[in-house]
Structures are given as C-alpha cells and as structure tokens.
PDB file of C-alpha atoms in Angstrom:
ATOM      1  CA  MET A   1      14.519  -0.126  52.804  1.00 47.00           C
ATOM      2  CA  THR A   2      17.838   0.316  50.969  1.00 49.00           C
ATOM      3  CA  ARG A   3      18.717   3.834  49.975  1.00 54.00           C
ATOM      4  CA  LEU A   4      19.614   4.218  46.286  1.00 52.00           C
ATOM      5  CA  THR A   5      22.973   5.952  45.867  1.00 60.00           C
ATOM      6  CA  ARG A   6      23.669   8.266  42.973  1.00 56.00           C
ATOM      7  CA  SER A   7      26.256   5.898  41.420  1.00 56.00           C
ATOM      8  CA  HIS A   8      23.896   2.912  41.772  1.00 51.00           C
ATOM      9  CA  PHE A   9      21.079   4.918  40.163  1.00 48.00           C
ATOM     10  CA  ARG A  10      23.403   5.917  37.300  1.00 52.00           C
ATOM     11  CA  ARG A  11      24.381   2.260  36.690  1.00 54.00           C
ATOM     12  CA  CYS A  12      20.727   1.158  36.670  1.00 44.00           C
ATOM     13  CA  THR A  13      19.877   3.923  34.202  1.00 45.00           C
ATOM     14  CA  LEU A  14      22.734   2.925  31.896  1.00 44.00           C
ATOM     15  CA  VAL A  15      21.674  -0.747  31.979  1.00 44.00           C
ATOM     16  CA  TRP A  16      18.066   0.230  31.260  1.00 43.00           C
ATOM     17  CA  LEU A  17      19.098   2.451  28.312  1.00 42.00           C
ATOM     18  CA  ALA A  18      21.387  -0.286  26.941  1.00 45.00           C
ATOM     19  CA  LEU A  19      18.507  -2.764  27.019  1.00 42.00           C
ATOM     20  CA  LEU A  20      16.089  -0.281  25.486  1.00 44.00           C
ATOM     21  CA  PHE A  21      18.329   0.453  22.525  1.00 47.00           C
ATOM     22  CA  SER A  22      19.782  -3.011  22.060  1.00 43.00           C
ATOM     23  CA  PRO A  23      18.920  -4.939  18.864  1.00 44.00           C
ATOM     24  CA  LEU A  24      17.025  -7.515  20.953  1.00 42.00           C
ATOM     25  CA  ALA A  25      14.667  -4.871  22.328  1.00 40.00           C
ATOM     26  CA  GLN A  26      13.926  -3.372  18.924  1.00 46.00           C
ATOM     27  CA  ALA A  27      11.382  -4.892  16.596  1.00 53.00           C
ATOM     28  CA  ALA A  28      12.901  -7.439  14.263  1.00 66.00           C
ATOM     29  CA  PRO A  29      12.946  -6.339  10.619  1.00 81.00           C
ATOM     30  CA  LEU A  30      10.264  -7.833   8.436  1.00 87.00           C
ATOM     31  CA  SER A  31      11.235  -9.761   5.300  1.00 92.00           C
ATOM     32  CA  ILE A  32       9.297  -9.406   2.048  1.00 93.00           C
ATOM     33  CA  ALA A  33       8.442 -13.121   2.159  1.00 93.00           C
ATOM     34  CA  GLU A  34       7.018 -12.771   5.707  1.00 94.00           C
ATOM     35  CA  LEU A  35       4.968  -9.731   4.667  1.00 94.00           C
ATOM     36  CA  MET A  36       3.514 -11.563   1.677  1.00 93.00           C
ATOM     37  CA  VAL A  37       2.619 -14.616   3.777  1.00 92.00           C
ATOM     38  CA  GLY A  38       0.797 -12.319   6.207  1.00 91.00           C
ATOM     39  CA  LEU A  39      -1.090 -10.471   3.467  1.00 91.00           C
ATOM     40  CA  ALA A  40      -2.089 -13.766   1.835  1.00 90.00           C
ATOM     41  CA  LYS A  41      -3.950 -14.691   5.036  1.00 87.00           C
ATOM     42  CA  ASN A  42      -6.678 -12.205   4.044  1.00 83.00           C
ATOM     43  CA  PRO A  43      -8.540 -13.966   1.190  1.00 80.00           C
ATOM     44  CA  GLN A  44     -10.972 -11.064   0.941  1.00 85.00           C
ATOM     45  CA  GLY A  45     -11.504  -7.649   2.386  1.00 85.00           C
ATOM     46  CA  ALA A  46     -13.610  -4.515   2.234  1.00 90.00           C
ATOM     47  CA  ALA A  47     -12.390  -1.014   2.894  1.00 92.00           C
ATOM     48  CA  THR A  48     -13.162   2.631   2.329  1.00 94.00           C
ATOM     49  CA  PHE A  49     -10.687   4.871   0.560  1.00 94.00           C
ATOM     50  CA  THR A  50      -9.864   8.522   0.098  1.00 96.00           C
ATOM     51  CA  GLU A  51      -7.683   9.420  -2.870  1.00 95.00           C
ATOM     52  CA  THR A  52      -5.913  12.675  -3.707  1.00 95.00           C
ATOM     53  CA  LYS A  53      -4.484  13.132  -7.199  1.00 93.00           C
ATOM     54  CA  THR A  54      -2.005  15.917  -7.858  1.00 93.00           C
ATOM     55  CA  ILE A  55      -1.786  16.690 -11.573  1.00 90.00           C
ATOM     56  CA  SER A  56       0.612  19.336 -12.891  1.00 87.00           C
ATOM     57  CA  ILE A  57      -1.840  20.928 -15.339  1.00 88.00           C
ATOM     58  CA  LEU A  58      -4.450  21.477 -12.587  1.00 86.00           C
ATOM     59  CA  GLU A  59      -4.237  24.175  -9.920  1.00 86.00           C
ATOM     60  CA  GLN A  60      -5.967  22.089  -7.233  1.00 89.00           C
ATOM     61  CA  PRO A  61      -5.643  18.387  -6.358  1.00 91.00           C
ATOM     62  CA  ILE A  62      -8.572  16.133  -7.240  1.00 92.00           C
ATOM     63  CA  GLU A  63     -10.117  14.330  -4.280  1.00 95.00           C
ATOM     64  CA  SER A  64     -12.324  11.266  -4.433  1.00 95.00           C
ATOM     65  CA  SER A  65     -13.619   8.654  -2.025  1.00 96.00           C
ATOM     66  CA  GLY A  66     -15.457   5.383  -2.082  1.00 95.00           C
ATOM     67  CA  GLU A  67     -15.176   1.674  -1.388  1.00 95.00           C
ATOM     68  CA  LEU A  68     -12.720  -1.095  -2.195  1.00 92.00           C
ATOM     69  CA  LEU A  69     -13.462  -4.803  -2.339  1.00 92.00           C
ATOM     70  CA  PHE A  70     -10.867  -7.509  -2.842  1.00 90.00           C
ATOM     71  CA  ILE A  71     -11.497 -11.221  -3.363  1.00 89.00           C
ATOM     72  CA  ALA A  72      -8.316 -13.273  -3.775  1.00 82.00           C
ATOM     73  CA  PRO A  73      -6.674 -14.048  -5.991  1.00 81.00           C
ATOM     74  CA  ALA A  74      -7.868 -11.968  -8.927  1.00 84.00           C
ATOM     75  CA  ARG A  75     -10.867  -9.696  -8.244  1.00 90.00           C
ATOM     76  CA  LEU A  76     -10.478  -6.071  -7.191  1.00 89.00           C
ATOM     77  CA  GLU A  77     -13.313  -3.543  -7.208  1.00 92.00           C
ATOM     78  CA  LYS A  78     -12.968   0.191  -6.733  1.00 93.00           C
ATOM     79  CA  ARG A  79     -16.281   2.006  -6.388  1.00 95.00           C
ATOM     80  CA  THR A  80     -15.840   5.767  -6.382  1.00 95.00           C
ATOM     81  CA  LEU A  81     -18.832   7.461  -4.736  1.00 95.00           C
ATOM     82  CA  LYS A  82     -17.628  11.095  -4.600  1.00 94.00           C
ATOM     83  CA  PRO A  83     -17.380  13.437  -6.422  1.00 93.00           C
ATOM     84  CA  LYS A  84     -19.019  11.325  -9.175  1.00 92.00           C
ATOM     85  CA  PRO A  85     -19.985   7.644  -9.166  1.00 94.00           C
ATOM     86  CA  GLU A  86     -17.525   5.462 -11.058  1.00 95.00           C
ATOM     87  CA  THR A  87     -16.776   1.754 -10.894  1.00 95.00           C
ATOM     88  CA  MET A  88     -13.605  -0.107 -11.812  1.00 92.00           C
ATOM     89  CA  VAL A  89     -13.688  -3.904 -11.661  1.00 93.00           C
ATOM     90  CA  LEU A  90     -10.614  -6.012 -12.295  1.00 90.00           C
ATOM     91  CA  ASP A  91     -11.454  -9.674 -12.719  1.00 91.00           C
ATOM     92  CA  GLY A  92      -8.580 -11.835 -13.895  1.00 87.00           C
ATOM     93  CA  GLY A  93      -7.127 -10.100 -16.947  1.00 87.00           C
ATOM     94  CA  THR A  94     -10.208  -7.996 -17.710  1.00 92.00           C
ATOM     95  CA  LEU A  95     -10.706  -4.416 -16.516  1.00 91.00           C
ATOM     96  CA  THR A  96     -14.213  -2.950 -16.717  1.00 93.00           C
ATOM     97  CA  LEU A  97     -14.733   0.795 -16.219  1.00 92.00           C
ATOM     98  CA  GLU A  98     -18.186   2.317 -15.791  1.00 94.00           C
ATOM     99  CA  ARG A  99     -19.098   5.991 -15.449  1.00 91.00           C
ATOM    100  CA  GLY A 100     -22.718   6.974 -15.938  1.00 87.00           C
ATOM    101  CA  ARG A 101     -23.962   5.233 -19.063  1.00 89.00           C
ATOM    102  CA  ARG A 102     -20.470   4.694 -20.469  1.00 93.00           C
ATOM    103  CA  LYS A 103     -18.800   1.339 -20.104  1.00 93.00           C
ATOM    104  CA  HIS A 104     -15.329   0.310 -21.295  1.00 92.00           C
ATOM    105  CA  VAL A 105     -13.870  -3.193 -21.188  1.00 93.00           C
ATOM    106  CA  LEU A 106     -10.083  -3.567 -21.528  1.00 89.00           C
ATOM    107  CA  GLN A 107      -7.825  -6.590 -21.658  1.00 92.00           C
ATOM    108  CA  LEU A 108      -4.808  -5.850 -19.462  1.00 84.00           C
ATOM    109  CA  LYS A 109      -2.420  -7.698 -21.773  1.00 85.00           C
ATOM    110  CA  ASP A 110      -3.024  -4.911 -24.329  1.00 87.00           C
ATOM    111  CA  TYR A 111      -2.106  -2.155 -21.828  1.00 82.00           C
ATOM    112  CA  PRO A 112       1.087  -3.145 -19.945  1.00 76.00           C
ATOM    113  CA  GLU A 113       1.454   0.258 -18.250  1.00 74.00           C
ATOM    114  CA  VAL A 114      -2.079   0.064 -16.811  1.00 78.00           C
ATOM    115  CA  ALA A 115      -1.595  -3.599 -15.938  1.00 79.00           C
ATOM    116  CA  GLY A 116       1.565  -2.780 -13.983  1.00 77.00           C
ATOM    117  CA  MET A 117      -0.180  -0.165 -11.872  1.00 79.00           C
ATOM    118  CA  ILE A 118      -3.188  -2.332 -11.071  1.00 81.00           C
ATOM    119  CA  GLU A 119      -1.192  -5.529 -10.584  1.00 80.00           C
ATOM    120  CA  SER A 120       0.882  -3.807  -7.914  1.00 84.00           C
ATOM    121  CA  ILE A 121      -2.182  -3.373  -5.721  1.00 85.00           C
ATOM    122  CA  ARG A 122      -3.870  -6.678  -6.528  1.00 87.00           C
ATOM    123  CA  ALA A 123      -0.732  -8.808  -6.114  1.00 89.00           C
ATOM    124  CA  THR A 124       0.197  -7.052  -2.856  1.00 89.00           C
ATOM    125  CA  LEU A 125      -3.268  -7.613  -1.381  1.00 88.00           C
ATOM    126  CA  ALA A 126      -3.092 -11.268  -2.465  1.00 89.00           C
ATOM    127  CA  GLY A 127       0.418 -11.673  -1.032  1.00 90.00           C
ATOM    128  CA  ASP A 128       1.560 -12.868  -4.463  1.00 91.00           C
ATOM    129  CA  LEU A 129       5.315 -12.323  -4.299  1.00 92.00           C
ATOM    130  CA  GLN A 130       5.989 -14.119  -7.599  1.00 92.00           C
ATOM    131  CA  ALA A 131       3.587 -11.856  -9.533  1.00 88.00           C
ATOM    132  CA  LEU A 132       5.112  -8.717  -7.979  1.00 90.00           C
ATOM    133  CA  GLU A 133       8.685  -9.761  -8.724  1.00 92.00           C
ATOM    134  CA  GLN A 134       7.835 -10.269 -12.399  1.00 89.00           C
ATOM    135  CA  VAL A 135       6.945  -6.579 -12.720  1.00 88.00           C
ATOM    136  CA  TYR A 136       8.796  -4.748  -9.932  1.00 93.00           C
ATOM    137  CA  HIS A 137      11.976  -4.474  -7.923  1.00 95.00           C
ATOM    138  CA  LEU A 138      10.828  -4.627  -4.282  1.00 95.00           C
ATOM    139  CA  ALA A 139      12.334  -2.820  -1.291  1.00 95.00           C
ATOM    140  CA  LEU A 140      10.867  -3.261   2.197  1.00 95.00           C
ATOM    141  CA  ASP A 141      11.636  -1.228   5.292  1.00 94.00           C
ATOM    142  CA  GLY A 142      10.268  -1.507   8.821  1.00 92.00           C
ATOM    143  CA  GLY A 143       8.808  -4.167  11.042  1.00 90.00           C
ATOM    144  CA  GLN A 144       5.555  -5.994  11.646  1.00 88.00           C
ATOM    145  CA  GLU A 145       3.783  -3.009  13.246  1.00 90.00           C
ATOM    146  CA  ARG A 146       4.741  -0.488  10.567  1.00 94.00           C
ATOM    147  CA  TRP A 147       6.249  -1.233   7.165  1.00 95.00           C
ATOM    148  CA  THR A 148       6.904   0.509   3.859  1.00 96.00           C
ATOM    149  CA  LEU A 149       7.090  -1.373   0.565  1.00 96.00           C
ATOM    150  CA  VAL A 150       8.507   0.430  -2.479  1.00 96.00           C
ATOM    151  CA  LEU A 151       7.922  -1.013  -5.945  1.00 95.00           C
ATOM    152  CA  THR A 152      10.088   0.163  -8.850  1.00 95.00           C
ATOM    153  CA  PRO A 153       9.050  -1.029 -12.330  1.00 92.00           C
ATOM    154  CA  LEU A 154      11.353  -3.413 -14.215  1.00 92.00           C
ATOM    155  CA  ASP A 155       9.640  -3.080 -17.612  1.00 86.00           C
ATOM    156  CA  PRO A 156      10.638   0.095 -19.555  1.00 89.00           C
ATOM    157  CA  LYS A 157       7.036   0.450 -20.820  1.00 83.00           C
ATOM    158  CA  VAL A 158       5.776   0.532 -17.253  1.00 85.00           C
ATOM    159  CA  SER A 159       8.593   2.794 -15.986  1.00 88.00           C
ATOM    160  CA  ALA A 160       7.778   5.267 -18.771  1.00 89.00           C
ATOM    161  CA  VAL A 161       4.477   5.834 -16.924  1.00 88.00           C
ATOM    162  CA  ILE A 162       5.202   4.896 -13.285  1.00 90.00           C
ATOM    163  CA  ALA A 163       8.334   6.013 -11.444  1.00 93.00           C
ATOM    164  CA  ARG A 164       7.504   4.132  -8.246  1.00 95.00           C
ATOM    165  CA  ILE A 165       4.716   2.874  -6.020  1.00 95.00           C
ATOM    166  CA  ARG A 166       5.019   3.217  -2.270  1.00 96.00           C
ATOM    167  CA  MET A 167       2.748   1.247   0.059  1.00 95.00           C
ATOM    168  CA  GLU A 168       2.575   1.613   3.816  1.00 96.00           C
ATOM    169  CA  GLY A 169       0.850  -0.605   6.306  1.00 94.00           C
ATOM    170  CA  GLY A 170       0.942  -2.458   9.568  1.00 91.00           C
ATOM    171  CA  ARG A 171       0.784  -6.171  10.194  1.00 86.00           C
ATOM    172  CA  ASN A 172      -1.304  -7.744   7.407  1.00 88.00           C
ATOM    173  CA  VAL A 173      -3.044  -4.549   6.285  1.00 91.00           C
ATOM    174  CA  VAL A 174      -2.221  -2.052   3.531  1.00 93.00           C
ATOM    175  CA  ARG A 175      -3.029   1.464   4.796  1.00 94.00           C
ATOM    176  CA  SER A 176      -1.899   3.673   1.933  1.00 95.00           C
ATOM    177  CA  VAL A 177      -0.808   3.488  -1.694  1.00 94.00           C
ATOM    178  CA  GLU A 178       1.154   6.334  -3.262  1.00 95.00           C
ATOM    179  CA  ILE A 179       1.805   6.253  -7.010  1.00 93.00           C
ATOM    180  CA  LEU A 180       4.431   8.612  -8.411  1.00 94.00           C
ATOM    181  CA  GLN A 181       4.219   8.856 -12.181  1.00 91.00           C
ATOM    182  CA  ALA A 182       7.191   9.428 -14.465  1.00 91.00           C
ATOM    183  CA  ASP A 183       5.853  12.901 -15.403  1.00 91.00           C
ATOM    184  CA  GLY A 184       5.742  13.988 -11.746  1.00 91.00           C
ATOM    185  CA  ASP A 185       1.998  13.592 -11.209  1.00 93.00           C
ATOM    186  CA  ARG A 186       1.080  11.595  -8.126  1.00 94.00           C
ATOM    187  CA  SER A 187      -1.828  10.024  -6.296  1.00 93.00           C
ATOM    188  CA  LEU A 188      -2.174   9.064  -2.655  1.00 95.00           C
ATOM    189  CA  MET A 189      -4.864   6.635  -1.555  1.00 95.00           C
ATOM    190  CA  THR A 190      -5.474   6.134   2.149  1.00 95.00           C
ATOM    191  CA  ILE A 191      -7.333   2.946   3.033  1.00 94.00           C
ATOM    192  CA  GLU A 192      -9.413   2.192   6.098  1.00 92.00           C
ATOM    193  CA  GLN A 193     -10.381  -1.423   6.605  1.00 82.00           C
ATOM    194  CA  GLN A 194     -14.021  -2.145   7.365  1.00 73.00           C
ATOM    195  CA  ALA A 195     -14.640  -4.378  10.340  1.00 62.00           C
ATOM    196  CA  THR A 196     -15.717  -7.872   9.385  1.00 52.00           C
ATOM    197  CA  PRO A 197     -19.074  -8.923  10.904  1.00 47.00           C
TER     198      PRO A 197
END
C-alpha cells in the first residue's frame, strides 16, 4: 500500500476543489424558455396553499389556506377553506368570486390590474411564455433544482397596483408566489403539490 505524502495529499485536495467549483461541476443555468417548456408538461395539477397577506393598515398579517386546481390552458380555481370559505374561479377571461351567498362575475378585460396579477400565475403554470411577455418583463435566476422567476409589469396600469411578482420553484413545480404591491402591501403564497393517484 502506497503511503500518501503531504504534498501529494495537498495536490489531490486542490484538484478536487478545482473540480468541485468549476463551471462544469455546477448546475447549468436554466433559461426562461426551458422553464416554460417544463411547466407546460403539467396540463393539470392540484395543490394545497397557505397564504399570508401583510397589509399596512392592519396590525397583524391575514392568514388563509385552501386548495388550488389548475387545468391548462385557462382554468384556475382557488378554494379558500380557512378562515372563511371563499371560491375564486378563473375560466378563460371570466373571473367568478363566491363568498357565502354573494357571487360576483367579472370580465378580466375590464380590470387590467386584476388581470395582470391573475395572468401571472395562470400563464406561469401553463408555461405560456408569450402570454407572460405581453404583460411582464421576466428575470430568471437559478437552475433546474431551484429557480426564482421575477415578473415586473410592463403596463403602467398594472404597475400602479403591482410592483413585482416573485415565484420560486424547483424543476417543473411552482412552490411559492410572492406579490409585492405598489403601496407596499404584500402576499406570500406557499404551494404544496398533491400527489397524483
């Protein structure tokens, strides 16, 4: 058995460190196009969510939780179960809100600021790069295992309400959505995918 000298050990350590920190050993950066192709591979999905809203006029954040359902390309359902039942269904260009006995139906084309916020989530889940680029400037950081996508509104009407939307995820899954409003209020939704049967 060959005895390892101190200088030989030092050289081996340096080679190992060089390989570890070389660009080849690090995860390759992910492009926005690659991310969208990956997300588009999920034509539908179900998840649970927990959302925390921080509003300047309130002393305590508001917490809610419930279920999300997405069916590509245009249907997104958000069913809030706690603290009070509430349902939001986006189907095409129509948004239906239900709370108790009250029901409101809105056409998104009449509310561009609301449309921008909702479209960010729907288009990202659908992997619809073209739809996102019509409304937002996109900036992506990270690799396949962990990525961050930041959306900055292009339309002044939308940017008057939304400063930016930050989504984090891994592989083909969105794990959180943070919305920072122009007035400083913010919401953070963490998403946990439900296993498919």
